[in-house]
mmCIF file of C-alpha atoms in Angstrom:
data_model
loop_
_atom_site.group_PDB
_atom_site.id
_atom_site.type_symbol
_atom_site.label_atom_id
_atom_site.label_comp_id
_atom_site.label_asym_id
_atom_site.label_seq_id
_atom_site.Cartn_x
_atom_site.Cartn_y
_atom_site.Cartn_z
ATOM 1 C CA UNK A 176 -8.112 -54.972 -13.475
ATOM 2 C CA UNK A 177 -10.892 -54.095 -11.117
ATOM 3 C CA UNK A 178 -8.418 -52.923 -8.448
ATOM 4 C CA UNK A 179 -6.786 -50.583 -11.004
ATOM 5 C CA UNK A 180 -10.160 -49.038 -11.763
ATOM 6 C CA UNK A 181 -10.867 -48.680 -8.048
ATOM 7 C CA UNK A 182 -7.483 -46.968 -7.486
ATOM 8 C CA UNK A 183 -8.087 -44.660 -10.428
ATOM 9 C CA UNK A 184 -11.568 -43.799 -9.086
ATOM 10 C CA UNK A 185 -10.118 -42.985 -5.621
ATOM 11 C CA UNK A 186 -7.336 -40.916 -7.182
ATOM 12 C CA UNK A 187 -9.832 -38.905 -9.251
ATOM 13 C CA UNK A 188 -12.195 -38.391 -6.306
ATOM 14 C CA UNK A 189 -9.280 -37.205 -4.170
ATOM 15 C CA UNK A 190 -8.070 -34.893 -6.943
ATOM 16 C CA UNK A 191 -11.566 -33.401 -7.394
ATOM 17 C CA UNK A 192 -11.840 -32.847 -3.637
ATOM 18 C CA UNK A 193 -8.472 -31.063 -3.527
ATOM 19 C CA UNK A 194 -9.386 -28.907 -6.522
ATOM 20 C CA UNK A 195 -12.681 -27.910 -4.841
ATOM 21 C CA UNK A 196 -10.750 -26.816 -1.745
ATOM 22 C CA UNK A 197 -8.338 -24.848 -3.915
ATOM 23 C CA UNK A 198 -11.265 -23.254 -5.778
ATOM 24 C CA UNK A 199 -12.841 -22.219 -2.450
ATOM 25 C CA UNK A 200 -9.569 -20.609 -1.411
ATOM 26 C CA UNK A 201 -9.329 -18.630 -4.655
ATOM 27 C CA UNK A 202 -12.976 -17.561 -4.393
ATOM 28 C CA UNK A 203 -12.325 -16.378 -0.832
ATOM 29 C CA UNK A 204 -9.241 -14.402 -1.911
ATOM 30 C CA UNK A 205 -11.182 -12.874 -4.796
ATOM 31 C CA UNK A 206 -13.991 -11.825 -2.454
ATOM 32 C CA UNK A 207 -11.446 -10.104 -0.205
ATOM 33 C CA UNK A 208 -9.970 -8.299 -3.192
ATOM 34 C CA UNK A 209 -13.387 -7.239 -4.485
ATOM 35 C CA UNK A 210 -14.406 -5.932 -1.059
ATOM 36 C CA UNK A 211 -11.703 -3.276 -1.376
ATOM 37 C CA UNK A 212 -9.456 -4.562 1.372
ATOM 38 C CA UNK A 213 -5.889 -3.468 0.676
ATOM 39 C CA UNK A 214 -3.396 -4.832 3.178
ATOM 40 C CA UNK A 215 -0.041 -3.351 3.881
ATOM 41 C CA UNK A 216 2.583 -5.592 2.380
ATOM 42 C CA UNK A 217 5.753 -6.013 4.381
ATOM 43 C CA UNK A 218 8.792 -7.668 2.958
ATOM 44 C CA UNK A 219 12.364 -8.072 3.985
ATOM 45 C CA UNK A 220 13.518 -5.274 1.716
ATOM 46 C CA UNK A 221 10.740 -2.763 2.143
ATOM 47 C CA UNK A 222 7.150 -1.873 2.879
ATOM 48 C CA UNK A 223 4.237 -0.932 0.667
ATOM 49 C CA UNK A 224 1.477 0.961 2.433
ATOM 50 C CA UNK A 225 -1.432 3.148 1.400
ATOM 51 C CA UNK A 226 -2.978 6.470 2.360
ATOM 52 C CA UNK A 227 -6.734 6.598 1.889
ATOM 53 C CA UNK A 228 -9.150 9.500 1.984
ATOM 54 C CA UNK A 229 -12.252 9.562 4.172
ATOM 55 C CA UNK A 230 -14.258 7.766 1.476
ATOM 56 C CA UNK A 231 -11.789 4.859 1.575
ATOM 57 C CA UNK A 232 -10.214 5.603 -1.806
ATOM 58 C CA UNK A 233 -6.457 5.181 -2.145
ATOM 59 C CA UNK A 234 -4.894 8.589 -2.689
ATOM 60 C CA UNK A 235 -1.237 7.616 -2.300
ATOM 61 C CA UNK A 236 1.150 4.693 -2.078
ATOM 62 C CA UNK A 237 3.967 4.700 0.444
ATOM 63 C CA UNK A 238 7.098 2.819 -0.580
ATOM 64 C CA UNK A 239 9.542 2.462 2.297
ATOM 65 C CA UNK A 240 12.885 0.822 1.716
ATOM 66 C CA UNK A 241 15.120 2.122 4.489
ATOM 67 C CA UNK A 242 16.546 4.732 4.367
ATOM 68 C CA UNK A 243 14.357 5.918 1.446
ATOM 69 C CA UNK A 244 10.662 6.780 1.776
ATOM 70 C CA UNK A 245 8.587 7.646 -1.287
ATOM 71 C CA UNK A 246 4.989 8.784 -1.247
ATOM 72 C CA UNK A 247 3.498 8.565 -4.735
ATOM 73 C CA UNK A 248 0.137 10.207 -5.229
ATOM 74 C CA UNK A 249 -2.498 8.467 -7.319
ATOM 75 C CA UNK A 250 -4.378 10.340 -10.003
ATOM 76 C CA UNK A 251 -4.479 14.088 -10.206
ATOM 77 C CA UNK A 252 -4.223 15.717 -6.808
ATOM 78 C CA UNK A 253 -4.613 19.478 -7.011
ATOM 79 C CA UNK A 254 -3.551 20.580 -3.566
ATOM 80 C CA UNK A 255 -3.639 24.189 -2.490
ATOM 81 C CA UNK A 256 -0.482 26.040 -1.500
ATOM 82 C CA UNK A 257 -1.601 26.044 2.152
ATOM 83 C CA UNK A 258 -1.327 22.255 2.339
ATOM 84 C CA UNK A 259 1.986 22.225 0.463
ATOM 85 C CA UNK A 260 3.295 24.743 3.012
ATOM 86 C CA UNK A 261 2.034 22.540 5.868
ATOM 87 C CA UNK A 262 3.804 19.523 4.337
ATOM 88 C CA UNK A 263 7.000 21.556 4.051
ATOM 89 C CA UNK A 264 6.767 22.721 7.669
ATOM 90 C CA UNK A 265 6.374 19.142 8.960
ATOM 91 C CA UNK A 266 9.283 17.932 6.854
ATOM 92 C CA UNK A 267 11.434 20.960 7.750
ATOM 93 C CA UNK A 268 10.994 20.280 11.451
ATOM 94 C CA UNK A 269 11.959 16.621 10.919
ATOM 95 C CA UNK A 270 14.907 17.766 8.829
ATOM 96 C CA UNK A 271 16.232 19.645 11.842
ATOM 97 C CA UNK A 272 15.320 17.014 14.461
ATOM 98 C CA UNK A 273 16.078 13.788 12.603
ATOM 99 C CA UNK A 274 18.541 14.907 9.920
ATOM 100 C CA UNK A 275 16.352 13.813 6.993
ATOM 101 C CA UNK A 276 16.419 15.243 3.491
ATOM 102 C CA UNK A 277 13.286 15.593 1.372
ATOM 103 C CA UNK A 278 11.979 16.647 -2.021
ATOM 104 C CA UNK A 279 8.385 17.506 -2.937
ATOM 105 C CA UNK A 280 7.649 17.030 -6.658
ATOM 106 C CA UNK A 281 4.943 19.363 -7.951
ATOM 107 C CA UNK A 282 3.911 19.547 -11.604
ATOM 108 C CA UNK A 283 1.565 22.374 -12.612
ATOM 109 C CA UNK A 284 -0.020 22.733 -9.155
ATOM 110 C CA UNK A 285 -0.420 18.951 -8.855
ATOM 111 C CA UNK A 286 1.412 17.132 -6.104
ATOM 112 C CA UNK A 287 3.086 14.090 -7.658
ATOM 113 C CA UNK A 288 5.569 12.626 -5.212
ATOM 114 C CA UNK A 289 7.332 13.188 -1.914
ATOM 115 C CA UNK A 290 10.777 11.645 -1.505
ATOM 116 C CA UNK A 291 12.369 11.521 1.931
ATOM 117 C CA UNK A 292 15.889 10.266 2.575
ATOM 118 C CA UNK A 293 17.552 9.095 5.795
ATOM 119 C CA UNK A 294 14.422 7.574 7.364
ATOM 120 C CA UNK A 295 16.295 4.918 9.308
ATOM 121 C CA UNK A 296 13.763 3.579 11.828
ATOM 122 C CA UNK A 297 10.099 2.685 12.135
ATOM 123 C CA UNK A 298 9.380 5.364 14.719
ATOM 124 C CA UNK A 299 10.484 8.126 12.365
ATOM 125 C CA UNK A 300 8.645 6.439 9.473
ATOM 126 C CA UNK A 301 5.380 6.285 11.442
ATOM 127 C CA UNK A 302 5.774 9.876 12.639
ATOM 128 C CA UNK A 303 6.280 11.184 9.091
ATOM 129 C CA UNK A 304 3.531 8.964 7.665
ATOM 130 C CA UNK A 305 0.989 10.157 10.243
ATOM 131 C CA UNK A 306 1.739 13.824 9.561
ATOM 132 C CA UNK A 307 1.606 13.495 5.795
ATOM 133 C CA UNK A 308 -1.476 11.276 5.919
ATOM 134 C CA UNK A 309 -3.342 13.833 8.006
ATOM 135 C CA UNK A 310 -2.557 16.626 5.576
ATOM 136 C CA UNK A 311 -3.331 14.599 2.434
ATOM 137 C CA UNK A 312 -6.669 13.422 3.847
ATOM 138 C CA UNK A 313 -7.712 17.001 4.509
ATOM 139 C CA UNK A 314 -6.325 18.315 1.221
ATOM 140 C CA UNK A 315 -8.123 15.729 -0.925
ATOM 141 C CA UNK A 316 -11.461 15.809 0.894
ATOM 142 C CA UNK A 317 -12.282 19.301 -0.335
#
């Protein structure tokens, strides 16, 4: 009887120890989340990435599932025609060079979404992302 109690005590102590470790892990993950860290998430079927402004706020999500690339803007982003023209020029040059197709969705002077088709490699993806990110950072910092 006493050995059963001893085994039960060891089991419970071990269980409590494991739960404390698990709690520490969850507290650590929560602290990372609360600090504002937003990692890029890569999966086998696609990529989720973010574009942030100079203040560190997320202004757009990038969903990349080859060959489709979607840039979805967060909140209301009133972007002047100059920046829309710059976006179009970048995408037009890539349309000629890399044979992509694109669509810029604008609703009442608010940029909503950019859809780009035929982005078939990471080099092209990074090139397009860098150009669009540069323009969106400038356009939303005003």
